[in-house]
Short mmCIF file of C-alpha atoms in Angstrom, two decimals:
data_model
loop_
_atom_site.label_atom_id
_atom_site.label_comp_id
_atom_site.label_asym_id
_atom_site.label_seq_id
_atom_site.Cartn_x
_atom_site.Cartn_y
_atom_site.Cartn_z
CA MET A 29 -17.98 46.59 34.62
CA SER A 30 -19.13 46.63 30.99
CA GLU A 31 -16.31 49.12 30.25
CA VAL A 32 -13.74 46.56 31.41
CA ASN A 33 -15.49 43.90 29.33
CA LEU A 34 -15.44 46.15 26.29
CA LEU A 35 -11.77 46.90 26.85
CA LEU A 36 -10.97 43.15 26.97
CA GLU A 37 -12.92 42.58 23.76
CA PHE A 38 -11.18 45.49 22.02
CA ILE A 39 -7.74 44.24 23.05
CA CYS A 40 -8.57 40.77 21.72
CA PHE A 41 -9.93 42.25 18.49
CA ALA A 42 -6.77 44.35 18.07
CA MET A 43 -4.61 41.26 18.75
CA ALA A 44 -6.58 39.33 16.11
CA LEU A 45 -6.15 42.13 13.57
CA TYR A 46 -2.43 42.33 14.26
CA PHE A 47 -1.41 38.71 14.68
CA LEU A 48 -3.75 37.19 12.09
CA LYS A 49 -2.96 39.69 9.38
CA GLY A 50 -0.68 37.27 7.53
CA ASN A 51 -3.11 34.39 7.91
CA ASN A 52 -5.22 34.07 4.78
CA ASP A 53 -7.27 31.24 6.21
CA LYS A 54 -11.08 31.50 6.07
CA PHE A 55 -11.20 30.95 9.82
CA ALA A 56 -8.77 33.81 10.50
CA LEU A 57 -11.03 36.12 8.48
CA PHE A 58 -14.12 34.94 10.38
CA THR A 59 -12.29 35.46 13.67
CA LYS A 60 -11.57 39.09 12.84
CA LEU A 61 -15.16 39.63 11.66
CA TYR A 62 -16.57 37.90 14.73
CA LEU A 63 -14.46 39.87 17.22
CA GLY A 64 -15.44 43.03 15.40
CA LEU A 65 -19.06 41.99 15.77
CA VAL A 66 -18.50 41.34 19.50
CA CYS A 67 -17.29 44.92 19.95
CA VAL A 68 -20.14 46.34 17.87
CA THR A 69 -22.69 44.30 19.86
CA GLU A 70 -21.21 45.38 23.17
CA ILE A 71 -21.25 49.08 22.16
CA SER A 72 -24.77 48.80 20.70
CA GLY A 73 -26.05 47.14 23.87
CA PHE A 74 -24.41 49.79 26.00
CA MET A 75 -25.77 52.68 23.89
CA TRP A 76 -29.26 51.21 23.60
CA LYS A 77 -29.51 50.89 27.37
CA LEU A 78 -28.06 54.36 27.89
CA TYR A 79 -30.27 56.24 25.43
CA THR A 80 -33.53 54.29 25.56
CA ASN A 81 -33.33 52.95 29.11
CA LYS A 82 -34.92 49.79 27.77
CA SER A 83 -33.69 46.20 27.93
CA ASN A 84 -30.94 45.41 25.44
CA VAL A 85 -31.51 41.64 25.67
CA TRP A 86 -32.81 41.42 22.08
CA ILE A 87 -29.41 42.61 20.81
CA TYR A 88 -27.65 39.79 22.69
CA ASN A 89 -30.29 37.32 21.53
CA ILE A 90 -29.32 38.08 17.93
CA TYR A 91 -25.65 38.06 18.80
CA ILE A 92 -25.68 34.52 20.29
CA LEU A 93 -26.72 33.13 16.89
CA PHE A 94 -23.41 34.39 15.48
CA GLU A 95 -21.47 33.43 18.58
CA VAL A 96 -22.51 29.77 18.43
CA LEU A 97 -22.06 29.74 14.63
CA TYR A 98 -18.51 31.09 14.93
CA VAL A 99 -17.52 28.74 17.77
CA SER A 100 -18.98 25.70 15.96
CA PHE A 101 -17.16 26.66 12.78
CA GLY A 102 -13.93 27.15 14.74
CA LEU A 103 -14.21 23.75 16.39
CA TYR A 104 -14.93 22.16 13.03
CA HIS A 105 -11.99 24.01 11.46
CA PHE A 106 -9.56 22.68 14.09
CA ILE A 107 -10.81 19.09 14.15
CA LYS A 108 -10.70 18.80 10.34
CA PRO A 109 -7.02 17.76 10.15
CA PHE A 110 -7.60 14.99 12.72
CA LYS A 111 -11.06 13.77 11.79
CA LYS A 112 -12.42 13.44 8.31
CA ASN A 113 -16.18 13.71 7.70
CA ALA A 114 -16.84 15.57 10.97
CA ARG A 115 -18.94 18.25 9.26
CA PRO A 116 -22.38 16.58 9.78
CA LEU A 117 -21.77 16.45 13.55
CA TYR A 118 -21.06 20.18 13.73
CA ILE A 119 -23.93 21.15 11.46
CA SER A 120 -26.31 18.94 13.51
CA ALA A 121 -25.09 20.53 16.76
CA TYR A 122 -25.77 23.98 15.36
CA PHE A 123 -29.24 22.99 14.17
CA VAL A 124 -30.08 21.52 17.58
CA PHE A 125 -29.14 24.87 19.09
CA ILE A 126 -31.21 26.75 16.48
CA ALA A 127 -34.23 24.51 17.18
CA VAL A 128 -34.04 25.16 20.94
CA TYR A 129 -33.45 28.87 20.26
CA LEU A 130 -36.51 29.19 17.99
CA TYR A 131 -38.60 27.25 20.48
CA GLY A 132 -37.49 29.72 23.16
CA VAL A 133 -38.26 32.72 20.94
CA PHE A 134 -41.76 31.40 20.17
CA THR A 135 -42.61 30.42 23.74
CA ARG A 136 -40.92 33.19 25.74
CA GLY A 137 -40.56 35.92 23.17
CA ALA A 138 -37.55 37.60 21.56
CA PHE A 139 -37.09 40.09 24.38
CA LYS A 140 -36.28 37.52 27.05
CA PHE A 141 -32.79 36.12 27.39
CA GLN A 142 -32.61 32.65 25.69
CA THR A 143 -31.03 30.88 28.67
CA THR A 144 -32.16 27.37 27.66
CA ALA A 145 -30.66 27.79 24.19
CA ILE A 146 -27.43 29.09 25.74
CA MET A 147 -27.33 26.13 28.16
CA VAL A 148 -27.86 23.66 25.30
CA ALA A 149 -25.20 25.44 23.22
CA SER A 150 -22.77 25.29 26.18
CA VAL A 151 -23.27 21.54 26.60
CA LEU A 152 -22.85 20.93 22.86
CA ILE A 153 -19.76 23.14 22.64
CA VAL A 154 -18.13 21.48 25.68
CA PHE A 155 -18.84 18.09 24.08
CA LEU A 156 -17.29 19.24 20.77
CA CYS A 157 -14.23 20.62 22.60
CA LEU A 158 -13.69 17.28 24.35
CA TYR A 159 -14.27 15.51 21.03
CA TYR A 160 -11.48 17.66 19.54
CA TYR A 161 -9.07 16.74 22.35
CA TYR A 162 -10.01 13.08 22.08
CA ASN A 163 -9.17 13.09 18.38
CA LEU A 164 -6.00 15.08 19.00
CA MET A 165 -4.79 12.43 21.46
CA LYS A 166 -5.84 9.58 19.17
CA SER A 167 -4.19 11.03 16.09
CA ASP A 168 -0.75 9.98 14.84
CA LYS A 169 0.09 13.60 14.12
CA ILE A 170 2.51 15.25 16.50
CA ILE A 171 1.87 18.88 17.38
CA SER A 172 3.84 21.34 19.44
CA ILE A 173 1.29 22.44 22.05
CA ARG A 174 3.18 25.58 22.96
CA ASN A 175 2.66 26.95 19.47
CA SER A 176 -0.60 25.33 18.50
CA PHE A 177 -3.27 27.82 17.42
CA GLY A 178 -5.98 25.13 17.57
CA PHE A 179 -5.06 23.73 20.98
CA TRP A 180 -5.23 27.13 22.70
CA TRP A 181 -8.23 28.40 20.80
CA VAL A 182 -10.23 25.31 21.81
CA ALA A 183 -8.83 25.52 25.39
CA ALA A 184 -10.25 29.05 25.70
CA VAL A 185 -13.63 27.88 24.42
CA LEU A 186 -13.63 24.94 26.85
CA PHE A 187 -12.76 27.19 29.81
CA PHE A 188 -15.44 29.70 28.90
CA TYR A 189 -18.34 27.34 28.22
CA PHE A 190 -17.52 24.82 30.96
CA GLY A 191 -16.79 27.59 33.44
CA SER A 192 -20.02 29.41 32.60
CA THR A 193 -22.14 26.41 33.64
CA VAL A 194 -22.71 27.85 37.13
CA TYR A 195 -23.40 31.28 35.67
CA ASN A 196 -26.00 29.84 33.31
CA LEU A 197 -27.57 27.72 36.05
CA PHE A 198 -27.92 30.55 38.53
CA MET A 199 -28.61 33.40 36.14
CA ASN A 200 -32.38 32.98 35.88
CA VAL A 201 -32.91 32.44 39.61
CA ILE A 202 -30.64 35.24 40.68
CA PHE A 203 -31.93 37.83 38.25
CA SER A 204 -35.46 37.35 39.52
CA ASN A 205 -35.13 36.37 43.20
CA LYS A 206 -31.68 37.14 44.55
CA PRO A 207 -30.52 40.51 43.26
CA PHE A 208 -27.82 40.60 45.97
CA ALA A 209 -25.88 37.89 44.09
CA TYR A 210 -26.11 39.70 40.78
CA GLU A 211 -22.79 41.42 41.30
CA ILE A 212 -20.93 38.15 41.80
CA LEU A 213 -22.30 36.83 38.51
CA VAL A 214 -21.04 39.95 36.77
CA TYR A 215 -17.59 39.32 38.24
CA ILE A 216 -17.74 35.67 37.18
CA MET A 217 -18.64 36.66 33.62
CA LEU A 218 -15.83 39.21 33.63
CA THR A 219 -13.36 36.54 34.78
CA LEU A 220 -14.60 34.11 32.13
CA ASN A 221 -14.33 36.78 29.44
CA ALA A 222 -10.82 37.62 30.61
CA ILE A 223 -9.86 33.93 30.36
CA LEU A 224 -11.54 33.54 26.94
CA TYR A 225 -10.06 36.63 25.34
CA GLY A 226 -6.71 36.16 27.08
CA ILE A 227 -6.21 32.63 25.80
CA TRP A 228 -7.60 33.52 22.38
CA SER A 229 -5.08 36.36 22.15
CA TYR A 230 -2.32 33.88 22.98
CA SER A 231 -3.66 31.52 20.31
CA PHE A 232 -3.43 34.36 17.75
CA ILE A 233 0.23 34.82 18.73
CA CYS A 234 0.72 31.07 18.17
CA SER A 235 -0.86 31.40 14.72
CA SER A 236 1.44 34.29 13.88
CA ARG A 237 4.52 32.28 15.01
CA HIS A 238 3.37 29.38 12.88
CA GLN A 239 2.90 31.66 9.86
CA LYS A 240 6.38 33.12 10.34
CA LEU A 241 7.80 29.60 10.54
CA LEU A 242 6.03 28.66 7.32
CA THR A 243 7.24 31.71 5.41
CA SER A 244 10.81 31.35 6.72
CA SER A 245 10.96 27.73 5.60
CA TYR A 246 10.27 28.63 1.94
CA MET B 294 -33.65 24.66 53.53
CA GLN B 295 -32.89 28.37 53.21
CA PHE B 296 -29.47 29.71 52.25
CA SER B 297 -28.23 33.06 53.39
CA SER B 298 -27.00 35.60 50.81
CA SER B 299 -23.35 35.05 51.65
CA GLU B 300 -23.81 31.27 51.45
CA ILE B 301 -25.27 31.55 47.96
CA VAL B 302 -22.41 33.79 46.88
CA ASN B 303 -19.91 31.29 48.33
CA ILE B 304 -21.61 28.40 46.54
CA ILE B 305 -21.52 30.28 43.23
CA ILE B 306 -17.83 31.17 43.63
CA LEU B 307 -16.88 27.65 44.74
CA ALA B 308 -18.84 25.94 41.98
CA THR B 309 -17.36 28.24 39.34
CA CYS B 310 -13.85 27.52 40.67
CA VAL B 311 -14.54 23.78 40.41
CA PHE B 312 -15.81 24.22 36.86
CA LEU B 313 -12.66 26.17 35.98
CA ILE B 314 -10.22 23.81 37.72
CA ALA B 315 -11.56 20.75 35.86
CA PRO B 316 -10.49 22.01 32.40
CA VAL B 317 -7.09 23.02 33.84
CA PHE B 318 -6.38 19.44 34.89
CA LEU B 319 -7.82 18.08 31.68
CA LEU B 320 -5.50 20.29 29.63
CA ILE B 321 -2.49 19.38 31.81
CA TYR B 322 -3.28 15.71 31.24
CA ILE B 323 -3.63 16.20 27.47
CA LYS B 324 -0.41 18.23 27.36
CA GLU B 325 1.49 15.50 29.24
CA TYR B 326 0.00 12.77 27.06
CA LEU B 327 0.98 14.58 23.86
CA ARG B 328 4.47 15.26 25.22
CA LYS B 329 4.98 11.54 25.92
CA LYS B 330 3.62 10.72 22.46
CA ARG B 331 6.13 13.09 20.90
CA VAL B 332 9.03 11.62 22.90
CA HIS B 333 7.93 8.13 21.86
CA GLU B 334 7.76 9.16 18.19
CA GLU B 335 11.22 10.77 18.40
CA GLU B 336 12.61 7.58 19.93
CA LYS B 337 11.03 5.57 17.14
CA VAL B 338 12.64 7.83 14.51
CA THR B 339 16.05 7.53 16.24
CA LEU B 340 15.76 3.75 16.40
CA ASN B 341 14.77 3.65 12.75
CA GLN B 342 17.75 5.82 11.80
CA LYS B 343 20.07 3.51 13.78
CA PHE B 344 18.61 0.52 12.03
CA GLU B 345 19.07 2.13 8.61
CA ALA B 346 22.68 3.01 9.47
CA GLU B 347 23.36 -0.53 10.61
CA VAL B 348 21.85 -1.96 7.42
CA LEU B 349 24.12 0.31 5.39
CA LYS B 350 27.13 -0.81 7.42
CA THR B 351 26.13 -4.42 6.94
CA ARG B 352 25.82 -3.90 3.19
CA ILE B 353 29.35 -2.48 3.07
CA GLU B 354 30.67 -5.39 5.16
CA VAL B 355 29.02 -7.90 2.85
CA GLN B 356 30.67 -6.14 -0.10
CA GLU B 357 34.06 -6.16 1.67
CA GLN B 358 33.72 -9.84 2.46
CA THR B 359 32.91 -10.55 -1.19
CA MET B 360 35.89 -8.51 -2.35
CA GLN B 361 38.21 -10.40 0.01
CA THR B 362 36.91 -13.73 -1.25
CA ILE B 363 37.35 -12.62 -4.86
CA ALA B 364 40.89 -11.37 -4.20
CA ALA B 365 41.85 -14.63 -2.48
CA ASP B 366 40.28 -16.70 -5.24
CA LEU B 367 41.97 -14.69 -7.99
CA HIS B 368 45.31 -15.06 -6.30
CA ASP B 369 45.13 -18.66 -5.11
CA ASN B 370 43.04 -20.29 -7.75
CA ILE B 371 42.57 -18.53 -11.06
CA GLY B 372 46.01 -16.90 -10.84
CA GLN B 373 47.62 -20.30 -10.37
CA LEU B 374 45.65 -21.84 -13.20
CA LEU B 375 46.62 -19.05 -15.61
CA SER B 376 50.28 -19.14 -14.52
CA LEU B 377 50.29 -22.86 -15.19
CA THR B 378 48.71 -22.26 -18.61
CA ALA B 379 51.33 -19.65 -19.45
CA LEU B 380 54.05 -22.01 -18.34
CA ASN B 381 52.57 -24.78 -20.43
CA LEU B 382 52.27 -22.63 -23.55
CA ASN B 383 55.80 -21.25 -23.11
CA SER B 384 57.24 -24.72 -22.99
CA ILE B 385 55.70 -25.76 -26.34
CA ASN B 386 58.16 -26.77 -28.96
CA ILE B 387 56.35 -26.82 -32.30
CA GLU B 388 58.88 -29.20 -33.78
CA HIS B 389 57.58 -31.94 -31.47
CA THR B 390 54.05 -32.01 -32.82
CA GLU B 391 52.66 -34.73 -30.57
CA LYS B 392 54.01 -33.17 -27.34
CA ALA B 393 52.87 -29.75 -28.49
CA ARG B 394 49.32 -31.04 -29.13
CA GLN B 395 49.25 -32.59 -25.66
CA LYS B 396 50.44 -29.34 -24.04
CA ILE B 397 47.89 -27.34 -26.04
CA ASN B 398 45.14 -29.70 -24.92
CA ASN B 399 46.33 -29.32 -21.32
CA SER B 400 46.31 -25.56 -21.70
CA ILE B 401 42.79 -25.63 -23.13
CA GLU B 402 41.72 -27.71 -20.13
CA LEU B 403 43.38 -25.26 -17.74
CA ILE B 404 41.74 -22.29 -19.48
CA ASN B 405 38.36 -24.00 -19.31
CA ASN B 406 38.92 -24.52 -15.58
CA SER B 407 39.81 -20.85 -15.23
CA ILE B 408 36.61 -19.86 -17.06
CA ARG B 409 34.55 -22.06 -14.70
CA GLU B 410 36.24 -20.47 -11.69
CA LEU B 411 35.68 -17.00 -13.12
CA ARG B 412 31.99 -17.77 -13.59
CA ALA B 413 31.77 -18.89 -9.96
CA LEU B 414 33.48 -15.66 -8.92
CA ALA B 415 31.10 -13.58 -11.01
CA LYS B 416 28.26 -15.15 -9.07
CA LEU B 417 29.92 -14.16 -5.80
CA MET B 418 30.38 -10.61 -7.06
CA GLN B 419 26.63 -10.36 -7.22
CA ALA B 420 26.50 -10.90 -3.45
CA GLU B 421 23.77 -8.32 -3.03
CA ASN B 422 21.89 -9.25 -6.16
CA ILE B 423 21.98 -12.78 -4.93
CA LEU B 424 19.64 -11.69 -2.13
CA MET B 425 17.10 -11.00 -4.83
CA MET B 426 17.10 -14.73 -5.47
CA GLY B 427 16.38 -15.23 -1.79
CA LEU B 428 18.29 -15.62 1.45
CA GLY B 429 18.34 -19.40 1.04
CA SER B 430 20.29 -19.18 -2.24
CA ALA B 431 22.66 -16.52 -0.89
CA LEU B 432 23.48 -18.66 2.14
CA GLN B 433 23.85 -21.76 -0.01
CA GLN B 434 26.37 -19.87 -2.13
CA GLU B 435 28.36 -19.09 1.02
CA PHE B 436 28.26 -22.72 2.13
CA ASN B 437 29.32 -23.94 -1.31
CA HIS B 438 32.24 -21.56 -1.31
CA ILE B 439 33.46 -22.79 2.08
CA GLU B 440 32.95 -26.40 1.11
CA LYS B 441 34.98 -25.84 -2.06
CA THR B 442 38.07 -25.01 -0.01
CA GLY B 443 38.11 -28.67 1.03
CA ARG B 444 39.13 -27.67 4.54
CA TYR B 445 35.77 -28.41 6.15
CA GLN B 446 33.13 -31.06 5.91
CA LEU B 447 29.74 -29.40 5.83
CA ILE B 448 26.37 -30.94 6.59
CA ILE B 449 23.71 -28.51 5.41
CA SER B 450 19.97 -28.52 5.87
CA ASN B 451 18.61 -25.31 4.37
CA GLN B 452 14.82 -25.01 4.36
CA LEU B 453 15.07 -21.41 3.13
CA LEU B 454 15.74 -22.76 -0.36
CA GLU B 455 12.13 -23.89 -0.50
CA ILE B 456 10.44 -20.57 0.28
CA ASN B 457 9.34 -17.89 -2.17
CA PHE B 458 9.09 -14.87 0.12
CA ALA B 459 11.71 -12.53 1.55
CA SER B 460 12.43 -9.78 4.03
CA PRO B 461 15.07 -7.60 2.26
CA GLN B 462 16.55 -5.81 5.27
CA LYS B 463 16.48 -8.87 7.53
CA ASP B 464 17.97 -10.99 4.72
CA LEU B 465 20.99 -8.72 4.40
CA ILE B 466 21.59 -8.77 8.15
CA LEU B 467 21.11 -12.54 8.38
CA LEU B 468 23.51 -13.13 5.48
CA ARG B 469 26.11 -11.01 7.25
CA LEU B 470 25.41 -12.81 10.55
CA VAL B 471 26.10 -16.21 9.00
CA GLN B 472 29.21 -14.83 7.26
CA GLU B 473 30.50 -13.57 10.62
CA ILE B 474 29.82 -16.87 12.34
CA PHE B 475 31.72 -18.69 9.58
CA ASN B 476 34.56 -16.15 9.82
CA ASN B 477 34.79 -16.94 13.53
CA ILE B 478 34.83 -20.67 12.85
CA ILE B 479 37.58 -20.24 10.22
CA LYS B 480 39.67 -17.88 12.37
CA HIS B 481 39.34 -19.37 15.84
CA SER B 482 37.71 -22.80 15.98
CA ASN B 483 40.13 -25.13 14.23
CA ALA B 484 37.09 -27.25 13.36
CA ASN B 485 36.79 -30.01 10.78
CA HIS B 486 33.05 -30.52 10.67
CA ILE B 487 30.39 -27.84 10.46
CA THR B 488 26.68 -28.55 10.65
CA VAL B 489 24.16 -25.94 9.52
CA ASN B 490 20.50 -26.46 10.19
CA ILE B 491 18.09 -23.76 8.95
CA GLN B 492 14.45 -24.40 9.70
CA LEU B 493 11.39 -22.28 9.09
CA ILE B 494 8.45 -23.39 11.18
CA GLU B 495 5.40 -21.23 10.53
CA ASN B 496 6.94 -17.78 10.86
CA HIS B 497 9.82 -18.71 13.15
CA LEU B 498 13.25 -19.03 11.63
CA ASP B 499 15.84 -21.17 13.43
CA ILE B 500 19.47 -21.06 12.40
CA ILE B 501 21.70 -23.53 14.21
CA ILE B 502 25.41 -23.66 13.33
CA THR B 503 27.51 -26.25 15.11
CA ASP B 504 31.23 -27.00 14.79
CA ASP B 505 33.55 -29.55 16.36
CA GLY B 506 36.35 -27.05 17.00
CA ILE B 507 38.25 -26.11 20.13
CA GLY B 508 35.29 -24.23 21.60
CA PHE B 509 35.58 -21.64 24.36
CA ASP B 510 34.33 -20.91 27.85
CA VAL B 511 31.14 -18.93 27.33
CA ASN B 512 31.04 -17.85 30.99
CA GLN B 513 34.52 -16.37 30.74
CA THR B 514 34.27 -14.82 27.30
CA GLY B 515 30.65 -13.79 27.59
CA TYR B 516 28.78 -12.69 24.48
CA ASN B 517 31.09 -9.78 23.82
CA GLY B 518 34.45 -11.35 23.05
CA LEU B 519 35.72 -13.10 19.91
CA GLY B 520 33.67 -10.90 17.61
CA LEU B 521 30.48 -12.11 19.25
CA SER B 522 29.36 -8.60 20.18
CA SER B 523 28.55 -7.69 16.57
CA ILE B 524 26.69 -11.00 16.18
CA ARG B 525 24.70 -10.22 19.33
CA LYS B 526 23.99 -6.67 18.13
CA ARG B 527 22.76 -7.89 14.75
CA VAL B 528 20.54 -10.53 16.33
CA GLU B 529 19.02 -7.76 18.48
CA MET B 530 18.45 -5.68 15.34
CA VAL B 531 16.33 -8.38 13.77
CA GLN B 532 14.60 -8.82 17.14
CA GLY B 533 15.80 -12.36 17.50
CA THR B 534 17.35 -14.40 20.29
CA LEU B 535 20.91 -15.68 20.40
CA ASN B 536 21.99 -18.76 22.30
CA ILE B 537 25.61 -19.91 22.37
CA ASN B 538 26.61 -23.29 23.77
CA SER B 539 30.30 -23.96 23.95
CA ALA B 540 32.94 -25.43 26.20
CA VAL B 541 36.72 -25.80 25.81
CA ASN B 542 37.50 -28.66 23.36
CA GLN B 543 33.84 -29.49 22.91
CA GLY B 544 32.94 -27.40 19.90
CA THR B 545 30.44 -24.59 19.61
CA SER B 546 26.78 -24.40 18.80
CA ILE B 547 25.15 -21.10 17.90
CA HIS B 548 21.38 -20.91 17.80
CA ILE B 549 19.58 -17.87 16.38
CA LYS B 550 15.83 -17.66 16.53
CA LEU B 551 13.66 -14.92 15.06
CA LEU B 552 10.36 -14.07 13.45
CA TYR B 553 10.55 -14.34 9.65
CA PRO B 554 9.81 -12.71 7.26
#
């Protein structure tokens, strides 16, 4: 299963490298770096498990810090044109996540999966996604949804974090008590990843179209 | 309560589906909302463009009307005065000093009259600039011009002369509206008396123009005949209401009501 996951992540990374190459935005650069990091993390986790036969959870525990940072930055980047002075909200959300994360590390240790921190991050990210759509609807600006980088990027995030609610809720219970359901959770995560990376790839195409439109209009 | 393995799997799948379907509907709703917003904005832009085009057309019509008035005045009034002056000066015989002085004095009087008429015309030529002085003054100028023909008796009550604010685009359209109504009266009504009552109560402007002409059957003509369609269209443009009361041989009363400025 992790091979399929890795393949999805590589495709998305390649799409980002190709379609965001003309985009000199800070966010486009972070996207490429982040997706590169996703691939590196996935390979490291895979290798660590393979060669040491020990839990690779600590790798993912480090990775989620960057994941939430990137997603928060992305959401802030896309809401900026519609809402001025939104930065404190996004910084606060990230610090709430960090506080819960550190609490988890101190109480449960760094080698246990930080499920509470991930749950809190999911709730905050879903809230910020809905906040983006609320401001998008309220704004006087007219956007073409079909070609909107922001709309699709946030849609992918909303699908992934809202859709992973059940996964997050059941993960702890199932890992410890119901190993028979483990496989279904893996499939769910695979589906969610496919949705996330699929829609993100489409959003990169939208960004490329927008860039082409901008350069052709000069 | 104990759940079997397959039940737990079903619950997980079902719950995940629900959590995935919710964003789908949310995004569909947002997409539809934004589509409607875009259509609404496009309609607003189209309406605005139509309005701008109509204002431009109105400006040209006001200019044409002014030109026609100037041409008629030059031909019928100033032209006649100057012809008479030329005739007078041609007939001077310098040997008859007293008669010559009288004719010269007459000619000076005629030239002075011509200058006065030319000054009045110059004011008319500034038909658009006149709007800078306010709609009240522009309309008063129109009324004065019609009164000067001596063909009609006008009773004017113009409250717009007392205000010191304006609405440039509405003013141009309203000036043209009144010009068109007067054109209709001159062309079709055969009236002798015209009453104009312009009232501004709070921010409601009422323009009532009544004549004692031959009138017409409103039910038969409707609001589209006799050049009334352009009046109706212009009233709609300034988001006002138009009410026409008329009957054969009983004169006509036109009432325009709108928010002003």
